[in-house]
Coordinates of C-alpha atoms in Angstrom, one line a residue:
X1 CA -10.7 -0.5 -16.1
X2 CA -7.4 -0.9 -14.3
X3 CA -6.9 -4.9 -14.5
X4 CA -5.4 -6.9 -11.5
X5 CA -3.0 -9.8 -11.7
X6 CA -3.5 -12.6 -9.9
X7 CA -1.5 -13.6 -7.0
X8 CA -0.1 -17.0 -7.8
X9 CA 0.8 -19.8 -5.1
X10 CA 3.2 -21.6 -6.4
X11 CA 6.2 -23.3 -4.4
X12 CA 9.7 -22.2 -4.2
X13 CA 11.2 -23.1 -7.1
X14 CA 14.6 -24.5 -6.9
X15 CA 17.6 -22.3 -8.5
X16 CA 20.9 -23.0 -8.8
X17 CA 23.2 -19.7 -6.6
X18 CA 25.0 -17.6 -8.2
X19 CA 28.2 -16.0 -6.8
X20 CA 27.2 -12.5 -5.3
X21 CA 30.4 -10.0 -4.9
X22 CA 31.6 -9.5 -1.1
X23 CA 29.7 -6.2 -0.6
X24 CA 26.5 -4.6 -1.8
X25 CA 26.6 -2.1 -4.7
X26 CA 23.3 -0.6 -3.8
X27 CA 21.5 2.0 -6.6
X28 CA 18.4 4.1 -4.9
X29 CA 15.9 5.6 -6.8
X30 CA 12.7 8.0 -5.8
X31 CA 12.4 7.5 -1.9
X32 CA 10.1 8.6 0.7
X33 CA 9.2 12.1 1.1
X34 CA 11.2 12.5 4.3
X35 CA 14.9 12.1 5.9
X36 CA 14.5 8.6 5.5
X37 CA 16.6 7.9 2.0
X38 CA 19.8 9.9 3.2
X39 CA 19.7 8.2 6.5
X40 CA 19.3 5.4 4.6
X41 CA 22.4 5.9 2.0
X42 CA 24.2 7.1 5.2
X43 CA 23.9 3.5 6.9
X44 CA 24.4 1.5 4.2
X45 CA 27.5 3.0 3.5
X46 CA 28.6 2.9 6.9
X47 CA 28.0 -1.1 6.3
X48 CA 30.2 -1.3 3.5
X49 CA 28.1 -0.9 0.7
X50 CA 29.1 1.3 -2.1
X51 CA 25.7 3.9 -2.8
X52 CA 24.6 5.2 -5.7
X53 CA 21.4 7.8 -5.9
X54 CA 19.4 8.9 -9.4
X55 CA 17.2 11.8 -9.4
X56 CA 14.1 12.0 -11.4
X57 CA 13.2 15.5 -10.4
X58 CA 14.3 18.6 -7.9
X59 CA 12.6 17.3 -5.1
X60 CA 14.5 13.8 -5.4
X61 CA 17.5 16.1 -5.3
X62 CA 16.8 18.3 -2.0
X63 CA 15.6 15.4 -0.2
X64 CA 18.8 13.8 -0.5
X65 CA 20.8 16.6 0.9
X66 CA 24.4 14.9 -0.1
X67 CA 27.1 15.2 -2.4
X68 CA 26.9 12.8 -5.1
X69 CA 24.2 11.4 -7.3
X70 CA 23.2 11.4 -10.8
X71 CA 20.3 13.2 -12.5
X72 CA 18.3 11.8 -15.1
X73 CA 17.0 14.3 -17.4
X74 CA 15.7 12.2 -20.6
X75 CA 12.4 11.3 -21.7
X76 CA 10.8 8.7 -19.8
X77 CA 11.1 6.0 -23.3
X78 CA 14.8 6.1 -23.1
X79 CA 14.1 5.3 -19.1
X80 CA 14.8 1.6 -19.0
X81 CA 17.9 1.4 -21.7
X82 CA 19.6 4.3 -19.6
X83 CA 18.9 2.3 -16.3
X84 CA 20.0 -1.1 -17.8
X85 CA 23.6 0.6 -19.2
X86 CA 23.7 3.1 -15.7
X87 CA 23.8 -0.6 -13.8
X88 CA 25.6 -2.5 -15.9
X89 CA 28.8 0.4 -15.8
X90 CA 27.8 0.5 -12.2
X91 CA 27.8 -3.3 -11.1
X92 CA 24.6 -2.3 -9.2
X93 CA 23.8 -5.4 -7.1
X94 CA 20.6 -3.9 -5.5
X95 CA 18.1 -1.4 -6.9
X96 CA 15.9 0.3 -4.1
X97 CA 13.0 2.1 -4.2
X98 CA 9.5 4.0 -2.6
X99 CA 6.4 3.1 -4.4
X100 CA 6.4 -0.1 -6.8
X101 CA 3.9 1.1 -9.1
X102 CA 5.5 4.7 -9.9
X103 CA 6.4 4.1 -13.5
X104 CA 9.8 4.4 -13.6
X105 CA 10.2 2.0 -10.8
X106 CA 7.8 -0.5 -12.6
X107 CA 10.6 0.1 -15.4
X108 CA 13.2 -0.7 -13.0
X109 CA 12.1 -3.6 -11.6
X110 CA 11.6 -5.3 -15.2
X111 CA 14.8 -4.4 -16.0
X112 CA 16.6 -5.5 -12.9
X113 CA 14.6 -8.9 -13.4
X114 CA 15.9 -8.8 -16.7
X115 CA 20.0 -8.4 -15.7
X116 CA 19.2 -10.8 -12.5
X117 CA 20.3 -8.2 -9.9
X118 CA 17.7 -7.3 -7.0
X119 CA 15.3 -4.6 -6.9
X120 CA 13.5 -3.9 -3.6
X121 CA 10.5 -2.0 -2.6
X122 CA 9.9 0.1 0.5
X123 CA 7.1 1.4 1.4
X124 CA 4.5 2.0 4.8
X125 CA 4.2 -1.3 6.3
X126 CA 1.1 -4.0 6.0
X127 CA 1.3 -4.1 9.5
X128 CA 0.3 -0.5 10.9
X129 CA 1.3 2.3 12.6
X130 CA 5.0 1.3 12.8
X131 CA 6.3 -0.8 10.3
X132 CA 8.1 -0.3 7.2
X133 CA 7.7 -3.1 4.2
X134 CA 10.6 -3.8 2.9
X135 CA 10.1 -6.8 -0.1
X136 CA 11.5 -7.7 -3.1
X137 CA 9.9 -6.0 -5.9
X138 CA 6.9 -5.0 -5.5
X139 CA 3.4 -5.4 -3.4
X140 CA 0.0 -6.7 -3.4
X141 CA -0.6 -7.8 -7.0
X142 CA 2.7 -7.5 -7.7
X143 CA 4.1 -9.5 -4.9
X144 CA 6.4 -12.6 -4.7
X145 CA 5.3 -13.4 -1.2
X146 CA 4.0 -16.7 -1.3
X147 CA 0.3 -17.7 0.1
X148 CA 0.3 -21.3 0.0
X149 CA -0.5 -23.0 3.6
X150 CA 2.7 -25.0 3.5
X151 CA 4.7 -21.9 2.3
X152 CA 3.1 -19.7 4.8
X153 CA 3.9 -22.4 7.6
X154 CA 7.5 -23.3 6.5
X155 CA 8.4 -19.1 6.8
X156 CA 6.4 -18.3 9.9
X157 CA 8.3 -21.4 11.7
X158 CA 11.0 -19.2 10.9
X159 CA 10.0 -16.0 12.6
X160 CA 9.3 -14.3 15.6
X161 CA 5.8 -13.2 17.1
X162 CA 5.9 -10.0 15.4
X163 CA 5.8 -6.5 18.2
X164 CA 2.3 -5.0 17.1
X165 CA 2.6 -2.3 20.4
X166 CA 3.3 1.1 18.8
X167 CA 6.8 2.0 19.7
X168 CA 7.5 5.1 16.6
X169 CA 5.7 8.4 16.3
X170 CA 3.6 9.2 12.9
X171 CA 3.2 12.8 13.8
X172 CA 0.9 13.9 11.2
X173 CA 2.5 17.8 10.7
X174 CA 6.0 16.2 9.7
X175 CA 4.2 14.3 7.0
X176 CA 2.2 16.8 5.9
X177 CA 5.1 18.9 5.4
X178 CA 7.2 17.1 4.1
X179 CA 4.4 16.5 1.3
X180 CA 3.5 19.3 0.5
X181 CA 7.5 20.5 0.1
X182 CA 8.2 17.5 -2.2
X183 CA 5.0 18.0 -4.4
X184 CA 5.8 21.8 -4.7
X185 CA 9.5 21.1 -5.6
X186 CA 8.6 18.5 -8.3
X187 CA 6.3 21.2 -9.6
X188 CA 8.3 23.7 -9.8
X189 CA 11.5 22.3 -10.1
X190 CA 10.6 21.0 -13.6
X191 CA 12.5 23.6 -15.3
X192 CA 15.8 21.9 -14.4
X193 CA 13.8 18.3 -15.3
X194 CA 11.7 19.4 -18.0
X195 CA 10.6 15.7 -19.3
X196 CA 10.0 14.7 -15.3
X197 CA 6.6 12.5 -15.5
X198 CA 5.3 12.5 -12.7
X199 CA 2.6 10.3 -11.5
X200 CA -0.1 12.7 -9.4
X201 CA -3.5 12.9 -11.1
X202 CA -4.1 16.3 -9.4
X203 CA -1.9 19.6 -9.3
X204 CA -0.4 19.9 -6.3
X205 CA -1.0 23.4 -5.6
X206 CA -4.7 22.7 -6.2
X207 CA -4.4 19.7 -3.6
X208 CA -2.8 21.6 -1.0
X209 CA -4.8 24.3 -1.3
X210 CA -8.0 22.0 -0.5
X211 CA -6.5 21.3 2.6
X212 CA -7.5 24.8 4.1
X213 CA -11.5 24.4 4.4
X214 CA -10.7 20.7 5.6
X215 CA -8.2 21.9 8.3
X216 CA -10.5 24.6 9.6
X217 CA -14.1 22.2 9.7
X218 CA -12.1 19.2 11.2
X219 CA -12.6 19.7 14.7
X220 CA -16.5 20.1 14.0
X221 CA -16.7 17.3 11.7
X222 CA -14.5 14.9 14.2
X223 CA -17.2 15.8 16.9
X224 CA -19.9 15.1 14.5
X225 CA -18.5 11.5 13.5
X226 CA -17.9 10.7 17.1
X227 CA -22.0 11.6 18.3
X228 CA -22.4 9.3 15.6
X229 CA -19.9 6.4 16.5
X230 CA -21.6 7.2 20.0
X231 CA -24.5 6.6 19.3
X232 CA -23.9 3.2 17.4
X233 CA -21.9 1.4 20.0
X234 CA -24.5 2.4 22.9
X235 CA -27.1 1.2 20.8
X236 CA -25.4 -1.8 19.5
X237 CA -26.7 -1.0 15.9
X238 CA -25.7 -3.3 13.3
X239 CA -23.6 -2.3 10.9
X240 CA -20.8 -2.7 8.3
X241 CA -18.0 -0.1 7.7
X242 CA -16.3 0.8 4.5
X243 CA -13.1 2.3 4.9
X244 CA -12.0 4.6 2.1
X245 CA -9.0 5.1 0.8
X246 CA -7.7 7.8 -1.6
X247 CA -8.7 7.8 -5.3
X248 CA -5.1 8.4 -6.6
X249 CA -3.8 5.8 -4.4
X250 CA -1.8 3.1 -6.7
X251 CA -3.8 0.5 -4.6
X252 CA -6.8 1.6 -5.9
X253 CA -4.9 2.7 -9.5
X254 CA -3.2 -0.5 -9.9
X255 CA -4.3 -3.1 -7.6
X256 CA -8.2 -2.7 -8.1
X257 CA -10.4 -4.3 -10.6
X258 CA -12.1 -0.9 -10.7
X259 CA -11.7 2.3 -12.6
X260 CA -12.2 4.3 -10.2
X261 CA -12.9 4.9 -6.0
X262 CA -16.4 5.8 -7.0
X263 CA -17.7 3.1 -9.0
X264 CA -16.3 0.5 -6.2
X265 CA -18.2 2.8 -3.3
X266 CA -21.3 2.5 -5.8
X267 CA -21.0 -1.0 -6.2
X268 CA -21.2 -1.8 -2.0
X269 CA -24.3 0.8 -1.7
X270 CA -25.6 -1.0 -4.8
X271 CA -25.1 -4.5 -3.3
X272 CA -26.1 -3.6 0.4
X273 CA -29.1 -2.0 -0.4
X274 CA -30.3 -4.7 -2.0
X275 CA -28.9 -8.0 -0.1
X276 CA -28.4 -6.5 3.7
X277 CA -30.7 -7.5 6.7
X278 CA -33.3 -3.9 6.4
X279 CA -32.0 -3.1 10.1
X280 CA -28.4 -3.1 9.4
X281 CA -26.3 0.0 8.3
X282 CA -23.5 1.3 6.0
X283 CA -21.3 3.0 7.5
X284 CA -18.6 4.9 5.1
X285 CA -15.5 6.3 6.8
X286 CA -13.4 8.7 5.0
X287 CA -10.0 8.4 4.8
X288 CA -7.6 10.7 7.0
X289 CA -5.7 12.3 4.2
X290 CA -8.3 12.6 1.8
X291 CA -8.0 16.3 0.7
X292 CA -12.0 17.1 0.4
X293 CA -10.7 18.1 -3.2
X294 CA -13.4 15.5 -4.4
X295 CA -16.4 16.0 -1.6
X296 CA -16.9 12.6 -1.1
X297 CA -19.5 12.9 1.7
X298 CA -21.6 14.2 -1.2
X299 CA -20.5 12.2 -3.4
X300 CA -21.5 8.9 -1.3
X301 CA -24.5 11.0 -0.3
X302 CA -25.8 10.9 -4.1
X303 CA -25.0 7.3 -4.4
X304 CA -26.9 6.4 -1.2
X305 CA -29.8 8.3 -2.6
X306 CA -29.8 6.8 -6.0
X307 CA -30.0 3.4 -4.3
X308 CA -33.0 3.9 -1.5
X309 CA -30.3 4.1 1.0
X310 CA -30.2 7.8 2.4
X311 CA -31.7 6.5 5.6
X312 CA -29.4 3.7 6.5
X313 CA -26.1 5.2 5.7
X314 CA -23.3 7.0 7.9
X315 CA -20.9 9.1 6.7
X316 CA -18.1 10.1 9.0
X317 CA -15.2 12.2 8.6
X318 CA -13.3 11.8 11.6
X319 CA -13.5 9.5 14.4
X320 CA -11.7 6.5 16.1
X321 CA -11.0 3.7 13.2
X322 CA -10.6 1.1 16.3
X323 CA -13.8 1.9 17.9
X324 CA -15.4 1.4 14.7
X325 CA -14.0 -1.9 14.0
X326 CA -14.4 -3.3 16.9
X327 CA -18.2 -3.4 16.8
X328 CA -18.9 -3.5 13.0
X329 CA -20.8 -6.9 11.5
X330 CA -17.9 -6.8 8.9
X331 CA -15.9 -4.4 7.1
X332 CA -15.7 -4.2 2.8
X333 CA -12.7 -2.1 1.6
X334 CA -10.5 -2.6 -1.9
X335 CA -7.3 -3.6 -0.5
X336 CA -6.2 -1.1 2.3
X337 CA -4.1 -2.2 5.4
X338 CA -7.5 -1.6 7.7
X339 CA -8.5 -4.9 6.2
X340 CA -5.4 -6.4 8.7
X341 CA -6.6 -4.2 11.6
X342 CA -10.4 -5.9 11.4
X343 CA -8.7 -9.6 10.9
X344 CA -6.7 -9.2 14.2
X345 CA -9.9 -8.2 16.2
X346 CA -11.5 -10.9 14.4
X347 CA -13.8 -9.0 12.0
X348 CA -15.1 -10.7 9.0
X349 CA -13.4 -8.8 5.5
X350 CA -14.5 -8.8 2.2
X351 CA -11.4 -7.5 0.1
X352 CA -12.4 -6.3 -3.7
X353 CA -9.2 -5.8 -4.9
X354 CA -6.0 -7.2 -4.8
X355 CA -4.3 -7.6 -1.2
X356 CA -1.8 -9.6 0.1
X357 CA -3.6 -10.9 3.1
X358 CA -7.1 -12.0 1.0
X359 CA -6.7 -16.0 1.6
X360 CA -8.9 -18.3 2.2
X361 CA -9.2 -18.7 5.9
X362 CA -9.0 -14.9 6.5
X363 CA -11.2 -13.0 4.4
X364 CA -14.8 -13.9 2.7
X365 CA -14.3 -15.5 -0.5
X366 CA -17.5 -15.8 -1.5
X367 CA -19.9 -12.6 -3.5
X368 CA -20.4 -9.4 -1.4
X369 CA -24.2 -10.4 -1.5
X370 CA -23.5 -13.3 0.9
X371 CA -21.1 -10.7 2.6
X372 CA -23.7 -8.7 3.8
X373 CA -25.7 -11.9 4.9
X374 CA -23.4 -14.5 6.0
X375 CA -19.2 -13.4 6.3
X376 CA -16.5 -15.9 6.6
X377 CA -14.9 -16.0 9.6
X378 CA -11.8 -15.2 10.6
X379 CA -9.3 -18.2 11.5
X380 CA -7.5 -17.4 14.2
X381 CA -4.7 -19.9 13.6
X382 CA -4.2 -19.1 10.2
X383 CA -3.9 -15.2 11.1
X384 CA -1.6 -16.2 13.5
X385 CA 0.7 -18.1 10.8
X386 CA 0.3 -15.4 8.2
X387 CA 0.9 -12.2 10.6
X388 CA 4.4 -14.1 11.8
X389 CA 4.9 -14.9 8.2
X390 CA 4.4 -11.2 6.6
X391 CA 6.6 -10.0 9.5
X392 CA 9.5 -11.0 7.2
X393 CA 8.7 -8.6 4.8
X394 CA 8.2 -6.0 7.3
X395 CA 10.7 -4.1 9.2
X396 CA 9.5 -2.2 12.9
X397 CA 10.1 1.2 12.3
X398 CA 8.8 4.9 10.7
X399 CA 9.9 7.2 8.0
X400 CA 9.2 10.4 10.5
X401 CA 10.3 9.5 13.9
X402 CA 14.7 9.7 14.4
X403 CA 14.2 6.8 16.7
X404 CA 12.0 4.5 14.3
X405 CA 14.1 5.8 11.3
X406 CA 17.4 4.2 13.0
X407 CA 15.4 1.0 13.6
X408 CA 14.1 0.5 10.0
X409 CA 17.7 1.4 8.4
X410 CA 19.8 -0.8 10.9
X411 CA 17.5 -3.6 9.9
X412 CA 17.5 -3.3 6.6
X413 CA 20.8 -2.8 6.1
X414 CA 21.3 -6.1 7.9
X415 CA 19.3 -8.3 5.7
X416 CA 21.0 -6.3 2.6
X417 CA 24.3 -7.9 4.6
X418 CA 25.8 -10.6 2.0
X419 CA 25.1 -13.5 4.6
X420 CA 21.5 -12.5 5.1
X421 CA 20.7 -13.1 1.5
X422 CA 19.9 -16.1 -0.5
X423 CA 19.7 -16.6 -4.0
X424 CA 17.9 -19.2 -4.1
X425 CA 15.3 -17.3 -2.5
X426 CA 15.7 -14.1 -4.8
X427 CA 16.0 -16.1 -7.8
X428 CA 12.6 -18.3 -6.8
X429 CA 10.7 -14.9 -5.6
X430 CA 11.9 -13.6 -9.5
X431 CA 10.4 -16.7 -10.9
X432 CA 7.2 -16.4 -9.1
X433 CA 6.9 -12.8 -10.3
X434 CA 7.5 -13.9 -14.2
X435 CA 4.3 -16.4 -13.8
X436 CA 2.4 -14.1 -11.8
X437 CA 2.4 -11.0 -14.9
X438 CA 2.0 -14.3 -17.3
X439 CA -0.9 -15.2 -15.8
X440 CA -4.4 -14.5 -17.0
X441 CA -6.3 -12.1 -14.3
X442 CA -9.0 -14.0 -12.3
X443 CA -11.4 -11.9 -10.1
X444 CA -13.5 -13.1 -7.3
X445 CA -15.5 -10.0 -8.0
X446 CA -15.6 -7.5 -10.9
X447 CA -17.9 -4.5 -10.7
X448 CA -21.5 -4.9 -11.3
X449 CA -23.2 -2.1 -11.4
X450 CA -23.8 0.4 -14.1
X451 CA -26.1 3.5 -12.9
X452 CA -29.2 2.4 -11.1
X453 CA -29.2 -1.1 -13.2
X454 CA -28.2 -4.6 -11.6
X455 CA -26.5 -6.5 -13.9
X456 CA -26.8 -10.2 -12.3

């Protein structure tokens, strides 16, 4: 079982600065699948910054499309001690990279914590469709963002009612494609990177080709899941939805008490069958980019029949997320971003993982047996504090579109300015981090069920 950290709240703790040289010297690792990293490199050395890039594999290599960069071709063990003499020879100031909980960023970080330089994740945003996170370190579990009121108060003071209008395209093809070319260049690119580790639990080609049956069924299934949707909102049925998200999603790998997708999708069918009001429903949406490699319609199918609940489920693949929020009793999910969707149209959440927005005040904090009979409410105060509050760490933008990509990289490259920073802050949001991995895990909820057997 994959075991979460807890998210401390402690206060800003004070530091004494230490001098930081004039201008940036800014290493990036594994970025997003996309143009993003070069345009990226490109602007911050139009800023000033000196820009150094690291490739772990081929596809790190394409992607970045410039002259330059430095391949690392040893085994993942000598990773760290490599990194720590690459930055130290370099004078790296800033490490950058996509996905915190890739192993050889999780090396990264520890050893940029260890030398006192800056390491910075970025990633899709908390706030959806287009924004971009851009935080220190790492997210989630792993985050130095702090949750205290006070805290939460003192930064939101500080910034701007955040633009939630969609502004940047997420055209699905470009992501797709861009994929799909990266995973098949990692694969077979590993003759040039032979001790590459990657982190995918499935082969790509495998993956991919999974896609084909999904791609040709979708417009039938989408119809399907809408009748459905239909015929819930004109009959105002009761009902709460699970969002899925994607079993080899780090969120769910790293940031979930669980070991896997299926026993936390068990674990809701288990508890609503047994503690939800007889009229209300489940109703389970598959995630968008779920591959169909796994048949989880089946799969929850199985469950839902195990548990006496065949005729009060819903299983859509397809469908409008909003629609569906808007008229659920509440909505149970791990730890994805939908969980921020349902708290601004003031939907009760019950998060079982580890999420960044799971505070008192926002989501339920009690079992998800008094979930299913009595949610907490959503403050609408406090989610206005907090949204203005995460904007900090969030950047408006998108990886795909040329317009959102400019928007993201002039941003950051302005807070990665030397005036923008503060060290107090860095060194404070590095001290958080050290007492958050300290810190013995404490879980609201850890799974409970086992088979067909309740353990109470």
């Amino acid at each position: 079982m994959t075991q979460m950290r807890k998210i401390e709240t402690t206060d800003l703790i004070e530091a004494t600065p230490a001098p930081r040289p004039p201008q940036r010297r800014v290493l990036l690792l594994q970025g997003h699948p996309s143009r993003f990293w070069r345009d990226l490199g490109d602007g911050l050395k139009a800023s000033g910054a000196t820009v150094f890039k690291v490739h772990l594999c081929l596809a790190d290599r394409v992607f970045w499309h410039r002259r330059g960069g430095q391949s690392y071709r040893g085994r993942f063990s000598d990773w760290p001690a490599w990194l720590e003499s690459f930055i130290k020879a370099q004078g790296i100031t800033d490490i950058l990279y996509y996905a915190d909980r890739f192993p050889y960023h999780v090396a990264a970080r520890a050893v940029a914590d260890r030398l006192g330089i800056a390491a910075w994740v970025i990633e899709f945003g908390y706030l959806r469709p287009d924004w971009i996170t851009f935080e220190p370190g790492g997210m989630n579990a792993y985050s130095t963002f702090d949750r205290h009121p006070d805290a939460l108060t003192a930064r939101a003071a500080q910034a701007q009612e955040p633009d939630l209008v969609t502004r940047y395209a997420h055209p699905f093809r470009t992501e797709a494609v861009n994929e799909v070319l990266f995973g098949l260049l990692a694969v077979f690119g590993r003759p040039l990177y032979p001790r590459y580790r990657s982190d995918l639990i499935y082969w790509p080609v495998l993956d991919y080709l999974s896609w084909i049956p999904k791609l040709l069924l979708s417009a039938r299934a989408d119809r399907r899941a809408r009748q459905i949707e239909d015929r819930l909102v004109s009959e105002s049925a009761a009902y709460f939805l699970l969002p899925m998200q994607i079993e080899a999603d780090y969120q769910i790998r790293d940031n979930s008490p669980y070991a896997s997708l299926e026993d936390f999708v068990n674990e809701v069918i288990c508890r609503f069958a047994h503690h939800a009001a007889p009229e209300a429903r489940l109703v389970i949406k598959l995630h968008p980019l779920d591959s169909g490699l796994e048949n989880w319609a089946a799969r929850c199918r199985r469950m839902a029949r195990a548990w006496g609940l065949s005729h009060r489920i819903d299983i859509l693949r397809g469908g409008d997320l909003a629609t569906l929020l808007k008229h659920a009793q509440g909505v149970v999910l791990v730890n994805s971003t939908v969980g921020l969707h349902a708290l601004r149209l003031r939907v009760p959440v019950m998060v079982c993982g580890a999420a960044i927005y799971d505070i008192p005040g926002l989501t339920h904090q009690g079992s998800m047996a008094s979930f299913f009979t009595a949610p907490d409410p959503v403050s609408p105060d406090l989610l206005s504090i907090f949204l203005r509050a995460l904007s900090t760490l969030q950047v408006k933008g998108s990886f795909f579109s040329p317009e959102g990509r400019r928007a993201a990289i002039a941003e950051i490259v302005a807070r990665l300015q030397p005036a923008a920073l503060s060290d107090q802050v860095i060194s404070a949001s590095r001290q958080r981090w050290r007492t958050n991995m300290a810190a013995p895990t404490v879980n609201r909820l850890a799974p409970t069920s086992k088979g067909n057997e309740i353990v109470t």
